[in-house]
Amino acid sequence: MDPLSITVVGLVAAKLAEGFGGELGTRAAGALSDLVTRVKARISGDPEAEAAMSDIEAGDQAEEPRETVAEALSKALESDPELREQLSRLVGEVRGDPKAVSFVTHVSGDAQVGKIVTIGEVTGDVSF
């Protein structure tokens, strides 16, 4: 599955299910809303992806609906380089807001993960 589609769906799910975005700056919040709009438009006509998006909007935190939407989006990105560029730009705008990057950690499948640390700014040494 395309990493961009996973990132986009993670951001979209956070926006829809958790109301994320209210504390973002104007530019990042606008980019996040634009991501939601573009993803919904792109999966329109795919009943399975539309149903999964509805589940996400209803607050379903399961991995399956996200994977379904991400797979549909991955297929779209393969054939639409302009969409890929637009979504990449929008993700960059959202990630440019320090309040946005504090939650974008998605581990799925059979991943074996040790420590995950998100550090905004460090002065001095850090050790684990």
mmCIF file of C-alpha atoms in Angstrom:
data_model
loop_
_atom_site.group_PDB
_atom_site.id
_atom_site.type_symbol
_atom_site.label_atom_id
_atom_site.label_comp_id
_atom_site.label_asym_id
_atom_site.label_seq_id
_atom_site.Cartn_x
_atom_site.Cartn_y
_atom_site.Cartn_z
ATOM 1 C CA MET A 1 0.000 0.000 0.000
ATOM 2 C CA ASP A 2 1.235 3.484 -0.825
ATOM 3 C CA PRO A 3 2.730 5.326 2.193
ATOM 4 C CA LEU A 4 1.126 8.598 1.107
ATOM 5 C CA SER A 5 -2.332 7.025 1.125
ATOM 6 C CA ILE A 6 -1.757 5.665 4.641
ATOM 7 C CA THR A 7 -0.663 9.099 5.863
ATOM 8 C CA VAL A 8 -3.583 10.853 4.192
ATOM 9 C CA VAL A 9 -6.134 8.396 5.576
ATOM 10 C CA GLY A 10 -4.632 8.720 9.056
ATOM 11 C CA LEU A 11 -5.017 12.497 8.913
ATOM 12 C CA VAL A 12 -8.521 12.263 7.457
ATOM 13 C CA ALA A 13 -9.590 9.746 10.118
ATOM 14 C CA ALA A 14 -8.238 11.967 12.877
ATOM 15 C CA LYS A 15 -10.110 14.950 11.467
ATOM 16 C CA LEU A 16 -13.406 13.084 11.037
ATOM 17 C CA ALA A 17 -13.485 10.799 14.055
ATOM 18 C CA GLU A 18 -11.839 12.920 16.702
ATOM 19 C CA GLY A 19 -12.635 16.425 15.583
ATOM 20 C CA PHE A 20 -8.908 17.075 15.177
ATOM 21 C CA GLY A 21 -8.144 20.346 13.490
ATOM 22 C CA GLY A 22 -9.714 22.906 15.782
ATOM 23 C CA GLU A 23 -6.427 23.660 17.478
ATOM 24 C CA LEU A 24 -4.428 23.881 14.254
ATOM 25 C CA GLY A 25 -3.435 27.110 12.623
ATOM 26 C CA THR A 26 -5.628 28.450 9.829
ATOM 27 C CA ARG A 27 -3.443 27.167 6.986
ATOM 28 C CA ALA A 28 -3.044 23.640 8.383
ATOM 29 C CA ALA A 29 -6.737 23.390 9.302
ATOM 30 C CA GLY A 30 -7.669 24.470 5.774
ATOM 31 C CA ALA A 31 -5.285 21.915 4.268
ATOM 32 C CA LEU A 32 -6.750 19.196 6.481
ATOM 33 C CA SER A 33 -10.296 20.068 5.408
ATOM 34 C CA ASP A 34 -9.135 20.061 1.787
ATOM 35 C CA LEU A 35 -7.632 16.574 2.280
ATOM 36 C CA VAL A 36 -10.978 15.288 3.553
ATOM 37 C CA THR A 37 -12.818 16.812 0.589
ATOM 38 C CA ARG A 38 -10.368 15.434 -1.996
ATOM 39 C CA VAL A 39 -10.336 11.934 -0.538
ATOM 40 C CA LYS A 40 -14.137 11.778 -0.417
ATOM 41 C CA ALA A 41 -14.344 13.000 -4.014
ATOM 42 C CA ARG A 42 -11.716 10.516 -5.206
ATOM 43 C CA ILE A 43 -13.343 7.462 -3.614
ATOM 44 C CA SER A 44 -16.807 8.486 -4.760
ATOM 45 C CA GLY A 45 -18.268 5.679 -6.856
ATOM 46 C CA ASP A 46 -16.442 2.942 -4.938
ATOM 47 C CA PRO A 47 -19.182 1.535 -2.661
ATOM 48 C CA GLU A 48 -16.770 -0.347 -0.410
ATOM 49 C CA ALA A 49 -14.519 2.690 0.110
ATOM 50 C CA GLU A 50 -17.525 4.976 0.615
ATOM 51 C CA ALA A 51 -18.913 2.612 3.277
ATOM 52 C CA ALA A 52 -15.523 2.511 4.984
ATOM 53 C CA MET A 53 -15.349 6.323 4.951
ATOM 54 C CA SER A 54 -18.815 6.433 6.523
ATOM 55 C CA ASP A 55 -17.571 4.085 9.245
ATOM 56 C CA ILE A 56 -14.602 6.378 9.880
ATOM 57 C CA GLU A 57 -16.903 9.403 10.036
ATOM 58 C CA ALA A 58 -19.065 7.546 12.562
ATOM 59 C CA GLY A 59 -16.023 7.166 14.800
ATOM 60 C CA ASP A 60 -14.970 3.608 13.947
ATOM 61 C CA GLN A 61 -11.354 3.335 15.134
ATOM 62 C CA ALA A 62 -10.785 -0.109 13.604
ATOM 63 C CA GLU A 63 -7.966 -0.615 11.155
ATOM 64 C CA GLU A 64 -10.148 -2.207 8.448
ATOM 65 C CA PRO A 65 -12.053 0.895 7.266
ATOM 66 C CA ARG A 66 -8.820 2.886 7.124
ATOM 67 C CA GLU A 67 -7.133 0.151 5.099
ATOM 68 C CA THR A 68 -10.072 -0.009 2.688
ATOM 69 C CA VAL A 69 -9.952 3.737 2.042
ATOM 70 C CA ALA A 70 -6.138 3.698 1.830
ATOM 71 C CA GLU A 71 -6.230 0.879 -0.739
ATOM 72 C CA ALA A 72 -8.756 2.758 -2.880
ATOM 73 C CA LEU A 73 -6.649 5.891 -2.600
ATOM 74 C CA SER A 74 -3.455 3.967 -3.453
ATOM 75 C CA LYS A 75 -5.044 2.777 -6.689
ATOM 76 C CA ALA A 76 -6.072 6.329 -7.517
ATOM 77 C CA LEU A 77 -2.563 7.630 -6.843
ATOM 78 C CA GLU A 78 -1.066 5.091 -9.253
ATOM 79 C CA SER A 79 -2.972 6.581 -12.163
ATOM 80 C CA ASP A 80 -3.165 10.233 -11.116
ATOM 81 C CA PRO A 81 0.201 11.946 -10.538
ATOM 82 C CA GLU A 82 -1.531 15.308 -10.170
ATOM 83 C CA LEU A 83 -3.587 13.982 -7.251
ATOM 84 C CA ARG A 84 -0.396 12.582 -5.688
ATOM 85 C CA GLU A 85 1.246 16.002 -5.929
ATOM 86 C CA GLN A 86 -1.796 17.771 -4.461
ATOM 87 C CA LEU A 87 -2.121 15.368 -1.544
ATOM 88 C CA SER A 88 1.627 15.495 -0.850
ATOM 89 C CA ARG A 89 1.468 19.285 -0.746
ATOM 90 C CA LEU A 90 -1.536 19.254 1.597
ATOM 91 C CA VAL A 91 0.099 16.712 3.926
ATOM 92 C CA GLY A 92 3.165 18.967 4.011
ATOM 93 C CA GLU A 93 1.009 21.928 4.997
ATOM 94 C CA VAL A 94 -0.637 19.977 7.799
ATOM 95 C CA ARG A 95 2.673 18.575 9.045
ATOM 96 C CA GLY A 96 4.105 22.091 9.031
ATOM 97 C CA ASP A 97 1.922 22.881 12.037
ATOM 98 C CA PRO A 98 3.618 21.710 15.265
ATOM 99 C CA LYS A 99 0.264 20.705 16.764
ATOM 100 C CA ALA A 100 -0.405 18.317 13.885
ATOM 101 C CA VAL A 101 2.719 16.215 14.072
ATOM 102 C CA SER A 102 2.159 15.232 17.665
ATOM 103 C CA PHE A 103 -0.291 12.483 16.679
ATOM 104 C CA VAL A 104 0.813 11.078 13.314
ATOM 105 C CA THR A 105 2.194 7.693 14.314
ATOM 106 C CA HIS A 106 0.506 4.752 12.629
ATOM 107 C CA VAL A 107 1.648 1.219 13.311
ATOM 108 C CA SER A 108 -0.275 -1.580 11.646
ATOM 109 C CA GLY A 109 -0.157 -5.140 10.538
ATOM 110 C CA ASP A 110 2.438 -7.376 12.115
ATOM 111 C CA ALA A 111 4.838 -4.564 12.983
ATOM 112 C CA GLN A 112 7.050 -5.195 15.974
ATOM 113 C CA VAL A 113 7.689 -1.813 17.498
ATOM 114 C CA GLY A 114 9.995 -0.864 20.318
ATOM 115 C CA LYS A 115 9.963 2.645 21.666
ATOM 116 C CA ILE A 116 8.203 5.384 19.730
ATOM 117 C CA VAL A 117 9.181 8.880 20.736
ATOM 118 C CA THR A 118 7.996 12.189 19.362
ATOM 119 C CA ILE A 119 10.191 15.118 20.310
ATOM 120 C CA GLY A 120 9.370 18.646 19.260
ATOM 121 C CA GLU A 121 12.517 20.503 20.264
ATOM 122 C CA VAL A 122 15.598 19.305 22.110
ATOM 123 C CA THR A 123 18.394 21.287 23.666
ATOM 124 C CA GLY A 124 21.212 19.101 24.885
ATOM 125 C CA ASP A 125 21.610 15.352 24.848
ATOM 126 C CA VAL A 126 18.902 12.708 24.662
ATOM 127 C CA SER A 127 19.442 9.068 25.539
ATOM 128 C CA PHE A 128 17.232 6.022 26.006
#
